[in-house]
Amino acid sequence: MFRTSILFALVGAALSGPALAKTLDVAAGPDAQERIQSALIDAKPGDVVRLGAGRFDLADGLSLDVANVTVTGAGADKTILAFDAQKGSAEGLLVTSNGVTVRDLAVQNAHGNGVKAKGVDRITMKNLIVEWTGGPKSSNGAYGVYPVSSTNVLIDHVLVRGASDAGIYVGQSRNVVVEHSRAEFNVAGIEIENCYDAEVRDNLATHNAGGILVFDLPGLPQMGGHSTKVFNNASIDNDTPNFAPKGNIVAGVPTGTGVMVMANRDIHVFANNIDGNATVGVLLVAYVQPFTDPAYNPLPREISIHGNRMGKNGWAPAFPGGAELAKALGGTLPPVVWDGVVTYTHPGGNPETIPAQFHIADGPVANLRLVTQGTPITSANPEVTPNLGSAPLPEPAPVTLPAGQGG
């Protein structure tokens, strides 16, 4: 009897796993809002919510809070979630559960962000198109794909157009891979903000205001961003005028910036094609605004720039004093520009000077020698050197995602 009970228990356990996973099909047509949301609520771990080909006109955002569910369409060019008539400014799709994959569909004209994942583990966004079809506008949603406060993030083969902040944005997360994706006609193409251990590789950022950004900002639950590698990307022809709403941090990104690193540590930029950016190829700067968090470090440090293909950049820098600076340097900014800030004051404390610890081999490099955080760029006293810094810095360890993620 005891053995029989064990057998039944084992069989029951087996049947309660993926073997019972089912596919919930939702076709395009009337009442799409209710039918999709019902499927997302009814799904059980291991299920697939499969959206058919066609246009789904949606009047509100969608949400998923069930772990280990795949939401898939018939292809990014076949299944379109259209939020033109969306009420409010929520996300197109909000994911708040672990182990979710969103793939093979398009999201258009979300009033808020396109696809957001918040506070989750193992989020995969794959084969997606997220766009605002009316072109670059400050009224567009902020982010195309937007994982935040998450772990084990994979963004793969995603195309984003028209975001009024960053097309592909990962914030306050750890263990991040952004690959094989394209960002165009956004304010920022790809932005890694306040993250630990990230790789941005094999992507194209073009016709944004800024191509690829690695930032760290104060006042957020996760600060001290570090250990990001940006490699094998193309950041070219970023020439769309900055259309961010006033007050956004990216509103200060000069149009025509290839790669920008601000207030981050252990950042390696290598083997990229950086070309056709009128302001500058690579810009290294301190956070310039006042801040009150005593734990925040506003300086870029432990930065390695090497082995990139630097094309024509820096012929028309679009920041205050940029034209005068370029003129003083012979008409064009060097491939890499560093603001030269090494000193900042702890809130309520004393000034601290931190060595930059750079390895910049893709010179010449312009050091603006602003020295102290908050000094306006119009006070630059530039010095150009063939390269800058010490011997090569050790790379961060490769980012390894859990087995099977993204498969």
mmCIF file of C-alpha atoms in Angstrom:
data_model
loop_
_atom_site.group_PDB
_atom_site.id
_atom_site.type_symbol
_atom_site.label_atom_id
_atom_site.label_comp_id
_atom_site.label_asym_id
_atom_site.label_seq_id
_atom_site.Cartn_x
_atom_site.Cartn_y
_atom_site.Cartn_z
ATOM 1 C CA MET A 1 0.000 0.000 0.000
ATOM 2 C CA PHE A 2 2.840 2.299 0.924
ATOM 3 C CA ARG A 3 4.609 1.608 -2.380
ATOM 4 C CA THR A 4 1.366 2.187 -4.303
ATOM 5 C CA SER A 5 0.918 5.558 -2.642
ATOM 6 C CA ILE A 6 4.453 6.529 -3.571
ATOM 7 C CA LEU A 7 3.815 5.482 -7.175
ATOM 8 C CA PHE A 8 0.643 7.567 -7.360
ATOM 9 C CA ALA A 9 2.471 10.502 -5.835
ATOM 10 C CA LEU A 10 5.281 10.249 -8.393
ATOM 11 C CA VAL A 11 2.835 10.007 -11.274
ATOM 12 C CA GLY A 12 0.894 12.944 -9.904
ATOM 13 C CA ALA A 13 4.046 15.006 -9.576
ATOM 14 C CA ALA A 14 5.022 14.209 -13.144
ATOM 15 C CA LEU A 15 1.609 15.131 -14.478
ATOM 16 C CA SER A 16 1.582 18.434 -12.579
ATOM 17 C CA GLY A 17 4.753 19.627 -14.370
ATOM 18 C CA PRO A 18 5.318 20.710 -17.962
ATOM 19 C CA ALA A 19 3.515 17.598 -19.259
ATOM 20 C CA LEU A 20 0.229 19.336 -18.428
ATOM 21 C CA ALA A 21 1.291 22.633 -19.934
ATOM 22 C CA LYS A 22 -1.194 23.855 -22.475
ATOM 23 C CA THR A 23 -1.449 26.417 -25.213
ATOM 24 C CA LEU A 24 -4.067 29.129 -24.947
ATOM 25 C CA ASP A 25 -4.827 30.442 -28.441
ATOM 26 C CA VAL A 26 -6.151 33.943 -28.966
ATOM 27 C CA ALA A 27 -7.157 35.075 -32.433
ATOM 28 C CA ALA A 28 -7.373 38.634 -33.672
ATOM 29 C CA GLY A 29 -10.824 40.160 -33.795
ATOM 30 C CA PRO A 30 -13.458 41.810 -31.613
ATOM 31 C CA ASP A 31 -13.013 41.876 -27.847
ATOM 32 C CA ALA A 32 -9.285 41.221 -28.190
ATOM 33 C CA GLN A 33 -8.594 43.140 -24.983
ATOM 34 C CA GLU A 34 -10.737 40.878 -22.831
ATOM 35 C CA ARG A 35 -9.677 37.655 -24.556
ATOM 36 C CA ILE A 36 -5.934 38.313 -24.290
ATOM 37 C CA GLN A 37 -6.117 39.494 -20.699
ATOM 38 C CA SER A 38 -8.256 36.494 -19.746
ATOM 39 C CA ALA A 39 -5.683 34.154 -21.256
ATOM 40 C CA LEU A 40 -2.899 35.909 -19.338
ATOM 41 C CA ILE A 41 -4.869 35.475 -16.111
ATOM 42 C CA ASP A 42 -5.889 31.868 -16.788
ATOM 43 C CA ALA A 43 -2.402 30.720 -17.801
ATOM 44 C CA LYS A 44 -0.606 28.333 -15.470
ATOM 45 C CA PRO A 45 3.164 27.914 -15.107
ATOM 46 C CA GLY A 46 4.512 26.259 -18.238
ATOM 47 C CA ASP A 47 1.668 27.426 -20.477
ATOM 48 C CA VAL A 48 1.966 29.272 -23.764
ATOM 49 C CA VAL A 49 -0.336 32.153 -24.622
ATOM 50 C CA ARG A 50 -0.281 32.137 -28.409
ATOM 51 C CA LEU A 51 -1.584 35.168 -30.285
ATOM 52 C CA GLY A 52 -2.560 34.607 -33.878
ATOM 53 C CA ALA A 53 -1.580 36.625 -36.886
ATOM 54 C CA GLY A 54 -3.341 39.940 -37.372
ATOM 55 C CA ARG A 55 -3.940 43.233 -35.660
ATOM 56 C CA PHE A 56 -5.194 43.327 -32.083
ATOM 57 C CA ASP A 57 -6.706 46.738 -31.312
ATOM 58 C CA LEU A 58 -6.345 47.331 -27.600
ATOM 59 C CA ALA A 59 -7.824 50.066 -25.427
ATOM 60 C CA ASP A 60 -5.800 49.396 -22.294
ATOM 61 C CA GLY A 61 -2.531 47.891 -21.154
ATOM 62 C CA LEU A 62 -2.047 44.153 -20.624
ATOM 63 C CA SER A 63 -0.450 42.479 -17.630
ATOM 64 C CA LEU A 64 0.994 39.078 -16.753
ATOM 65 C CA ASP A 65 1.685 37.897 -13.203
ATOM 66 C CA VAL A 66 2.033 34.130 -13.703
ATOM 67 C CA ALA A 67 5.499 32.581 -13.623
ATOM 68 C CA ASN A 68 7.062 30.537 -16.416
ATOM 69 C CA VAL A 69 4.664 31.563 -19.171
ATOM 70 C CA THR A 70 5.556 32.233 -22.801
ATOM 71 C CA VAL A 71 3.625 34.918 -24.656
ATOM 72 C CA THR A 72 4.189 34.487 -28.351
ATOM 73 C CA GLY A 73 2.812 35.734 -31.633
ATOM 74 C CA ALA A 74 3.014 34.437 -35.172
ATOM 75 C CA GLY A 75 5.981 36.687 -35.910
ATOM 76 C CA ALA A 76 7.000 40.275 -35.299
ATOM 77 C CA ASP A 77 5.680 41.187 -38.750
ATOM 78 C CA LYS A 78 2.443 39.241 -38.352
ATOM 79 C CA THR A 79 1.046 39.738 -34.850
ATOM 80 C CA ILE A 80 0.533 43.399 -33.962
ATOM 81 C CA LEU A 81 -0.661 44.667 -30.596
ATOM 82 C CA ALA A 82 -1.905 48.145 -31.473
ATOM 83 C CA PHE A 83 -2.403 50.584 -28.603
ATOM 84 C CA ASP A 84 -3.462 53.623 -30.613
ATOM 85 C CA ALA A 85 -6.688 53.853 -28.600
ATOM 86 C CA GLN A 86 -5.084 53.043 -25.253
ATOM 87 C CA LYS A 87 -6.549 54.775 -22.220
ATOM 88 C CA GLY A 88 -4.068 56.200 -19.760
ATOM 89 C CA SER A 89 -0.325 55.947 -20.026
ATOM 90 C CA ALA A 90 0.461 52.460 -18.769
ATOM 91 C CA GLU A 91 2.684 49.938 -20.494
ATOM 92 C CA GLY A 92 1.562 47.983 -23.501
ATOM 93 C CA LEU A 93 2.467 44.775 -21.652
ATOM 94 C CA LEU A 94 3.613 44.659 -18.029
ATOM 95 C CA VAL A 95 5.287 41.491 -16.697
ATOM 96 C CA THR A 96 5.708 41.013 -12.950
ATOM 97 C CA SER A 97 6.445 37.276 -12.747
ATOM 98 C CA ASN A 98 9.557 35.148 -13.109
ATOM 99 C CA GLY A 99 10.648 33.009 -16.021
ATOM 100 C CA VAL A 100 8.588 34.785 -18.681
ATOM 101 C CA THR A 101 9.374 34.943 -22.390
ATOM 102 C CA VAL A 102 7.721 37.484 -24.703
ATOM 103 C CA ARG A 103 8.482 36.830 -28.346
ATOM 104 C CA ASP A 104 7.512 36.997 -31.999
ATOM 105 C CA LEU A 105 5.133 39.933 -31.961
ATOM 106 C CA ALA A 106 4.977 43.696 -32.441
ATOM 107 C CA VAL A 107 3.812 46.440 -30.110
ATOM 108 C CA GLN A 108 2.725 49.722 -31.652
ATOM 109 C CA ASN A 109 1.998 53.143 -30.223
ATOM 110 C CA ALA A 110 1.782 52.302 -26.532
ATOM 111 C CA HIS A 111 0.955 55.431 -24.574
ATOM 112 C CA GLY A 112 3.512 54.436 -21.959
ATOM 113 C CA ASN A 113 6.366 51.993 -22.395
ATOM 114 C CA GLY A 114 6.156 49.159 -24.907
ATOM 115 C CA VAL A 115 7.007 46.006 -22.923
ATOM 116 C CA LYS A 116 8.035 46.373 -19.270
ATOM 117 C CA ALA A 117 9.238 43.768 -16.780
ATOM 118 C CA LYS A 118 9.593 44.817 -13.161
ATOM 119 C CA GLY A 119 11.221 42.994 -10.282
ATOM 120 C CA VAL A 120 11.525 39.629 -12.017
ATOM 121 C CA ASP A 121 14.060 36.861 -12.561
ATOM 122 C CA ARG A 122 14.701 35.363 -16.014
ATOM 123 C CA ILE A 123 12.903 37.716 -18.381
ATOM 124 C CA THR A 124 13.417 37.159 -22.105
ATOM 125 C CA MET A 125 12.281 39.557 -24.831
ATOM 126 C CA LYS A 126 12.971 38.074 -28.233
ATOM 127 C CA ASN A 127 12.036 38.751 -31.856
ATOM 128 C CA LEU A 128 10.008 41.838 -31.056
ATOM 129 C CA ILE A 129 9.273 45.065 -32.881
ATOM 130 C CA VAL A 130 8.266 47.958 -30.657
ATOM 131 C CA GLU A 131 7.571 51.211 -32.407
ATOM 132 C CA TRP A 132 5.743 54.473 -32.490
ATOM 133 C CA THR A 133 4.597 54.772 -36.057
ATOM 134 C CA GLY A 134 4.193 58.562 -36.109
ATOM 135 C CA GLY A 135 7.950 59.097 -36.005
ATOM 136 C CA PRO A 136 10.058 60.689 -33.269
ATOM 137 C CA LYS A 137 7.832 62.757 -30.938
ATOM 138 C CA SER A 138 8.192 63.838 -27.330
ATOM 139 C CA SER A 139 4.676 62.477 -26.718
ATOM 140 C CA ASN A 140 5.767 58.931 -27.589
ATOM 141 C CA GLY A 141 6.262 56.407 -24.798
ATOM 142 C CA ALA A 142 9.524 56.572 -22.911
ATOM 143 C CA TYR A 143 10.961 53.080 -23.423
ATOM 144 C CA GLY A 144 10.463 50.410 -26.051
ATOM 145 C CA VAL A 145 11.561 47.405 -23.985
ATOM 146 C CA TYR A 146 12.070 48.131 -20.305
ATOM 147 C CA PRO A 147 13.294 45.533 -17.818
ATOM 148 C CA VAL A 148 13.894 47.157 -14.442
ATOM 149 C CA SER A 149 14.961 45.864 -11.027
ATOM 150 C CA SER A 150 15.357 42.420 -12.547
ATOM 151 C CA THR A 151 17.898 39.598 -12.725
ATOM 152 C CA ASN A 152 18.906 37.488 -15.703
ATOM 153 C CA VAL A 153 17.677 39.716 -18.508
ATOM 154 C CA LEU A 154 17.921 38.723 -22.176
ATOM 155 C CA ILE A 155 16.969 41.085 -25.014
ATOM 156 C CA ASP A 156 17.592 39.398 -28.358
ATOM 157 C CA HIS A 157 16.609 40.377 -31.903
ATOM 158 C CA VAL A 158 14.493 43.330 -30.832
ATOM 159 C CA LEU A 159 13.836 46.384 -32.999
ATOM 160 C CA VAL A 160 12.695 49.634 -31.392
ATOM 161 C CA ARG A 161 11.797 52.880 -33.144
ATOM 162 C CA GLY A 162 10.605 56.215 -31.791
ATOM 163 C CA ALA A 163 11.009 55.977 -27.992
ATOM 164 C CA SER A 164 11.130 59.401 -26.357
ATOM 165 C CA ASP A 165 13.751 58.213 -23.859
ATOM 166 C CA ALA A 166 15.597 54.962 -24.701
ATOM 167 C CA GLY A 167 14.601 52.374 -27.263
ATOM 168 C CA ILE A 168 16.183 49.497 -25.352
ATOM 169 C CA TYR A 169 16.528 50.356 -21.678
ATOM 170 C CA VAL A 170 17.678 48.146 -18.821
ATOM 171 C CA GLY A 171 17.667 49.762 -15.395
ATOM 172 C CA GLN A 172 18.762 48.693 -11.907
ATOM 173 C CA SER A 173 19.202 45.092 -12.993
ATOM 174 C CA ARG A 174 21.969 42.501 -12.899
ATOM 175 C CA ASN A 175 23.184 39.825 -15.257
ATOM 176 C CA VAL A 176 22.020 41.420 -18.485
ATOM 177 C CA VAL A 177 22.538 40.557 -22.163
ATOM 178 C CA VAL A 178 21.374 42.809 -25.009
ATOM 179 C CA GLU A 179 22.246 41.276 -28.366
ATOM 180 C CA HIS A 180 21.381 41.135 -32.073
ATOM 181 C CA SER A 181 19.027 44.086 -31.744
ATOM 182 C CA ARG A 182 18.468 47.350 -33.558
ATOM 183 C CA ALA A 183 17.530 50.729 -32.116
ATOM 184 C CA GLU A 184 16.758 53.633 -34.403
ATOM 185 C CA PHE A 185 15.061 57.021 -34.265
ATOM 186 C CA ASN A 186 14.930 57.023 -30.468
ATOM 187 C CA VAL A 187 16.465 59.618 -28.167
ATOM 188 C CA ALA A 188 18.873 56.982 -26.813
ATOM 189 C CA GLY A 189 19.282 53.817 -28.789
ATOM 190 C CA ILE A 190 20.408 51.438 -26.035
ATOM 191 C CA GLU A 191 20.802 52.474 -22.408
ATOM 192 C CA ILE A 192 22.204 50.460 -19.497
ATOM 193 C CA GLU A 193 21.502 52.353 -16.282
ATOM 194 C CA ASN A 194 22.501 51.477 -12.710
ATOM 195 C CA CYS A 195 23.131 47.862 -13.697
ATOM 196 C CA TYR A 196 25.628 45.253 -12.521
ATOM 197 C CA ASP A 197 27.199 42.822 -14.984
ATOM 198 C CA ALA A 198 25.872 43.591 -18.455
ATOM 199 C CA GLU A 199 26.906 42.816 -22.012
ATOM 200 C CA VAL A 200 25.752 44.864 -25.009
ATOM 201 C CA ARG A 201 26.946 43.019 -28.091
ATOM 202 C CA ASP A 202 26.271 42.646 -31.805
ATOM 203 C CA ASN A 203 23.655 45.421 -31.977
ATOM 204 C CA LEU A 204 23.034 48.339 -34.301
ATOM 205 C CA ALA A 205 22.225 51.786 -32.926
ATOM 206 C CA THR A 206 21.591 54.281 -35.689
ATOM 207 C CA HIS A 207 19.694 57.514 -36.291
ATOM 208 C CA ASN A 208 19.107 58.079 -32.597
ATOM 209 C CA ALA A 209 20.234 61.227 -30.793
ATOM 210 C CA GLY A 210 22.723 59.076 -28.857
ATOM 211 C CA GLY A 211 23.679 55.533 -29.806
ATOM 212 C CA ILE A 212 24.685 53.544 -26.706
ATOM 213 C CA LEU A 213 24.665 54.944 -23.159
ATOM 214 C CA VAL A 214 25.970 53.492 -19.893
ATOM 215 C CA PHE A 215 24.765 55.661 -16.996
ATOM 216 C CA ASP A 216 24.590 55.612 -13.233
ATOM 217 C CA LEU A 217 22.185 57.989 -11.495
ATOM 218 C CA PRO A 218 21.736 58.980 -7.847
ATOM 219 C CA GLY A 219 18.690 58.485 -5.676
ATOM 220 C CA LEU A 220 17.721 55.044 -6.972
ATOM 221 C CA PRO A 221 17.441 51.784 -4.986
ATOM 222 C CA GLN A 222 20.329 50.275 -6.965
ATOM 223 C CA MET A 223 23.320 52.523 -7.587
ATOM 224 C CA GLY A 224 27.003 52.004 -8.264
ATOM 225 C CA GLY A 225 26.577 50.559 -11.742
ATOM 226 C CA HIS A 226 29.563 48.504 -12.825
ATOM 227 C CA SER A 227 30.968 45.761 -15.002
ATOM 228 C CA THR A 228 29.442 46.435 -18.421
ATOM 229 C CA LYS A 229 30.997 45.383 -21.717
ATOM 230 C CA VAL A 230 29.955 47.088 -24.982
ATOM 231 C CA PHE A 231 31.425 45.202 -27.911
ATOM 232 C CA ASN A 232 30.871 44.191 -31.543
ATOM 233 C CA ASN A 233 28.178 46.839 -31.985
ATOM 234 C CA ALA A 234 27.720 49.497 -34.650
ATOM 235 C CA SER A 235 26.840 52.944 -33.378
ATOM 236 C CA ILE A 236 26.610 54.920 -36.563
ATOM 237 C CA ASP A 237 24.925 58.014 -37.956
ATOM 238 C CA ASN A 238 23.132 58.989 -34.779
ATOM 239 C CA ASP A 239 21.656 62.178 -36.132
ATOM 240 C CA THR A 240 18.043 62.472 -34.978
ATOM 241 C CA PRO A 241 17.519 65.740 -33.080
ATOM 242 C CA ASN A 242 16.991 65.063 -29.388
ATOM 243 C CA PHE A 243 13.222 64.990 -28.848
ATOM 244 C CA ALA A 244 13.115 63.959 -25.181
ATOM 245 C CA PRO A 245 10.586 65.760 -22.984
ATOM 246 C CA LYS A 246 12.126 68.581 -21.008
ATOM 247 C CA GLY A 247 13.579 67.457 -17.699
ATOM 248 C CA ASN A 248 14.451 63.922 -18.784
ATOM 249 C CA ILE A 249 18.053 63.008 -18.084
ATOM 250 C CA VAL A 250 18.540 61.974 -21.714
ATOM 251 C CA ALA A 251 17.378 65.412 -22.846
ATOM 252 C CA GLY A 252 20.971 66.405 -22.116
ATOM 253 C CA VAL A 253 22.468 63.849 -24.503
ATOM 254 C CA PRO A 254 23.900 65.800 -27.444
ATOM 255 C CA THR A 255 22.576 64.744 -30.825
ATOM 256 C CA GLY A 256 25.310 62.898 -32.643
ATOM 257 C CA THR A 257 26.830 60.962 -29.728
ATOM 258 C CA GLY A 258 28.148 57.487 -30.530
ATOM 259 C CA VAL A 259 28.804 56.038 -27.054
ATOM 260 C CA MET A 260 28.413 57.870 -23.731
ATOM 261 C CA VAL A 261 29.572 56.646 -20.322
ATOM 262 C CA MET A 262 28.493 58.624 -17.259
ATOM 263 C CA ALA A 263 29.276 57.939 -13.614
ATOM 264 C CA ASN A 264 29.930 54.231 -13.913
ATOM 265 C CA ARG A 265 32.718 51.817 -13.060
ATOM 266 C CA ASP A 266 34.519 49.014 -14.869
ATOM 267 C CA ILE A 267 33.162 49.733 -18.368
ATOM 268 C CA HIS A 268 34.842 48.215 -21.419
ATOM 269 C CA VAL A 269 34.053 49.497 -24.927
ATOM 270 C CA PHE A 270 35.813 47.530 -27.640
ATOM 271 C CA ALA A 271 35.521 46.098 -31.168
ATOM 272 C CA ASN A 272 32.675 48.451 -32.113
ATOM 273 C CA ASN A 273 32.148 50.434 -35.292
ATOM 274 C CA ILE A 274 31.620 54.049 -34.225
ATOM 275 C CA ASP A 275 31.108 56.299 -37.207
ATOM 276 C CA GLY A 276 29.085 59.218 -38.518
ATOM 277 C CA ASN A 277 28.317 60.822 -35.137
ATOM 278 C CA ALA A 278 28.587 64.593 -35.467
ATOM 279 C CA THR A 279 29.173 65.383 -31.794
ATOM 280 C CA VAL A 280 31.677 62.735 -30.711
ATOM 281 C CA GLY A 281 32.592 59.076 -31.025
ATOM 282 C CA VAL A 282 32.930 58.295 -27.308
ATOM 283 C CA LEU A 283 32.096 60.701 -24.477
ATOM 284 C CA LEU A 284 33.146 60.077 -20.857
ATOM 285 C CA VAL A 285 31.551 62.405 -18.339
ATOM 286 C CA ALA A 286 30.672 62.861 -14.707
ATOM 287 C CA TYR A 287 27.088 63.334 -13.550
ATOM 288 C CA VAL A 288 26.768 67.104 -13.515
ATOM 289 C CA GLN A 289 23.695 67.804 -11.367
ATOM 290 C CA PRO A 290 23.744 68.349 -7.579
ATOM 291 C CA PHE A 291 22.898 65.210 -5.572
ATOM 292 C CA THR A 292 22.188 64.392 -1.957
ATOM 293 C CA ASP A 293 22.925 60.662 -1.691
ATOM 294 C CA PRO A 294 26.207 60.236 0.211
ATOM 295 C CA ALA A 295 26.761 56.789 -1.360
ATOM 296 C CA TYR A 296 26.720 58.089 -4.918
ATOM 297 C CA ASN A 297 29.887 58.434 -6.959
ATOM 298 C CA PRO A 298 29.333 60.725 -9.971
ATOM 299 C CA LEU A 299 32.614 59.932 -11.752
ATOM 300 C CA PRO A 300 33.389 57.493 -14.573
ATOM 301 C CA ARG A 301 36.297 55.284 -13.530
ATOM 302 C CA GLU A 302 38.054 52.098 -14.539
ATOM 303 C CA ILE A 303 37.133 52.700 -18.191
ATOM 304 C CA SER A 304 38.704 50.821 -21.106
ATOM 305 C CA ILE A 305 38.286 51.998 -24.715
ATOM 306 C CA HIS A 306 40.261 49.948 -27.215
ATOM 307 C CA GLY A 307 40.114 48.154 -30.534
ATOM 308 C CA ASN A 308 37.160 50.096 -31.920
ATOM 309 C CA ARG A 309 36.873 51.249 -35.494
ATOM 310 C CA MET A 310 36.588 55.000 -35.218
ATOM 311 C CA GLY A 311 35.231 56.582 -38.397
ATOM 312 C CA LYS A 312 34.351 60.208 -38.956
ATOM 313 C CA ASN A 313 32.963 61.703 -35.758
ATOM 314 C CA GLY A 314 32.998 65.014 -33.918
ATOM 315 C CA TRP A 315 32.737 67.505 -36.767
ATOM 316 C CA ALA A 316 29.753 69.450 -35.357
ATOM 317 C CA PRO A 317 29.475 68.925 -31.570
ATOM 318 C CA ALA A 318 25.961 69.801 -30.400
ATOM 319 C CA PHE A 319 26.608 70.957 -26.841
ATOM 320 C CA PRO A 320 27.162 74.427 -25.419
ATOM 321 C CA GLY A 321 30.631 75.547 -26.355
ATOM 322 C CA GLY A 322 31.077 72.574 -28.681
ATOM 323 C CA ALA A 323 31.675 74.599 -31.816
ATOM 324 C CA GLU A 324 34.277 76.734 -30.066
ATOM 325 C CA LEU A 325 35.946 73.646 -28.622
ATOM 326 C CA ALA A 326 36.104 71.952 -32.018
ATOM 327 C CA LYS A 327 37.545 75.094 -33.549
ATOM 328 C CA ALA A 328 40.217 75.246 -30.863
ATOM 329 C CA LEU A 329 41.126 71.623 -31.583
ATOM 330 C CA GLY A 330 41.500 72.072 -35.312
ATOM 331 C CA GLY A 331 37.867 71.859 -36.430
ATOM 332 C CA THR A 332 36.963 68.360 -35.220
ATOM 333 C CA LEU A 333 36.843 66.723 -31.814
ATOM 334 C CA PRO A 334 39.116 63.721 -31.268
ATOM 335 C CA PRO A 335 37.493 60.258 -31.240
ATOM 336 C CA VAL A 336 37.309 60.191 -27.425
ATOM 337 C CA VAL A 337 36.450 63.151 -25.199
ATOM 338 C CA TRP A 338 36.703 63.039 -21.385
ATOM 339 C CA ASP A 339 35.490 65.900 -19.239
ATOM 340 C CA GLY A 340 38.509 65.446 -16.966
ATOM 341 C CA VAL A 341 36.487 65.535 -13.733
ATOM 342 C CA VAL A 342 38.257 63.698 -10.896
ATOM 343 C CA THR A 343 36.974 65.567 -7.824
ATOM 344 C CA TYR A 344 33.540 65.732 -6.262
ATOM 345 C CA THR A 345 32.142 66.700 -2.887
ATOM 346 C CA HIS A 346 30.253 64.218 -0.749
ATOM 347 C CA PRO A 347 26.901 65.696 0.294
ATOM 348 C CA GLY A 348 27.518 67.299 3.674
ATOM 349 C CA GLY A 349 31.152 66.238 3.536
ATOM 350 C CA ASN A 350 34.487 67.055 2.037
ATOM 351 C CA PRO A 351 35.845 66.988 -1.504
ATOM 352 C CA GLU A 352 37.354 63.721 -2.679
ATOM 353 C CA THR A 353 39.652 63.142 -5.617
ATOM 354 C CA ILE A 354 39.607 59.728 -7.294
ATOM 355 C CA PRO A 355 42.098 58.680 -9.979
ATOM 356 C CA ALA A 356 40.347 58.030 -13.269
ATOM 357 C CA GLN A 357 42.038 54.651 -13.920
ATOM 358 C CA PHE A 358 41.537 54.735 -17.681
ATOM 359 C CA HIS A 359 42.909 52.644 -20.496
ATOM 360 C CA ILE A 360 42.026 54.549 -23.655
ATOM 361 C CA ALA A 361 43.923 53.270 -26.673
ATOM 362 C CA ASP A 362 41.591 54.618 -29.398
ATOM 363 C CA GLY A 363 42.930 58.159 -29.320
ATOM 364 C CA PRO A 364 43.626 60.891 -29.762
ATOM 365 C CA VAL A 365 41.826 61.784 -26.551
ATOM 366 C CA ALA A 366 40.679 65.243 -25.524
ATOM 367 C CA ASN A 367 40.845 65.841 -21.780
ATOM 368 C CA LEU A 368 38.726 68.918 -21.079
ATOM 369 C CA ARG A 369 40.313 69.253 -17.612
ATOM 370 C CA LEU A 370 37.160 70.481 -15.892
ATOM 371 C CA VAL A 371 38.555 68.781 -12.759
ATOM 372 C CA THR A 372 35.644 69.387 -10.358
ATOM 373 C CA GLN A 373 32.146 67.899 -10.691
ATOM 374 C CA GLY A 374 29.630 70.531 -11.721
ATOM 375 C CA THR A 375 32.084 72.721 -13.625
ATOM 376 C CA PRO A 376 30.410 73.854 -16.871
ATOM 377 C CA ILE A 377 31.916 72.624 -20.101
ATOM 378 C CA THR A 378 32.349 76.198 -21.221
ATOM 379 C CA SER A 379 35.253 76.303 -18.730
ATOM 380 C CA ALA A 380 37.133 73.570 -20.598
ATOM 381 C CA ASN A 381 40.895 73.824 -20.850
ATOM 382 C CA PRO A 382 41.464 70.979 -23.304
ATOM 383 C CA GLU A 383 44.558 68.904 -23.689
ATOM 384 C CA VAL A 384 44.865 66.336 -26.485
ATOM 385 C CA THR A 385 47.027 63.250 -26.090
ATOM 386 C CA PRO A 386 47.532 60.233 -28.383
ATOM 387 C CA ASN A 387 45.975 57.979 -25.752
ATOM 388 C CA LEU A 388 45.263 58.107 -22.050
ATOM 389 C CA GLY A 389 45.779 56.069 -18.954
ATOM 390 C CA SER A 390 47.436 52.975 -17.733
ATOM 391 C CA ALA A 391 48.032 49.448 -18.918
ATOM 392 C CA PRO A 392 45.032 47.348 -20.026
ATOM 393 C CA LEU A 393 42.407 46.830 -17.337
ATOM 394 C CA PRO A 394 41.010 43.373 -16.556
ATOM 395 C CA GLU A 395 37.665 42.684 -18.233
ATOM 396 C CA PRO A 396 34.585 41.817 -16.209
ATOM 397 C CA ALA A 397 33.715 38.130 -16.183
ATOM 398 C CA PRO A 398 31.400 36.968 -18.998
ATOM 399 C CA VAL A 399 27.683 37.211 -18.290
ATOM 400 C CA THR A 400 26.150 33.745 -18.067
ATOM 401 C CA LEU A 401 22.377 33.384 -18.141
ATOM 402 C CA PRO A 402 20.560 30.343 -16.739
ATOM 403 C CA ALA A 403 20.596 27.295 -18.984
ATOM 404 C CA GLY A 404 17.750 27.314 -21.469
ATOM 405 C CA GLN A 405 16.876 30.989 -21.180
ATOM 406 C CA GLY A 406 16.008 32.388 -24.572
ATOM 407 C CA GLY A 407 15.939 29.017 -26.285
#
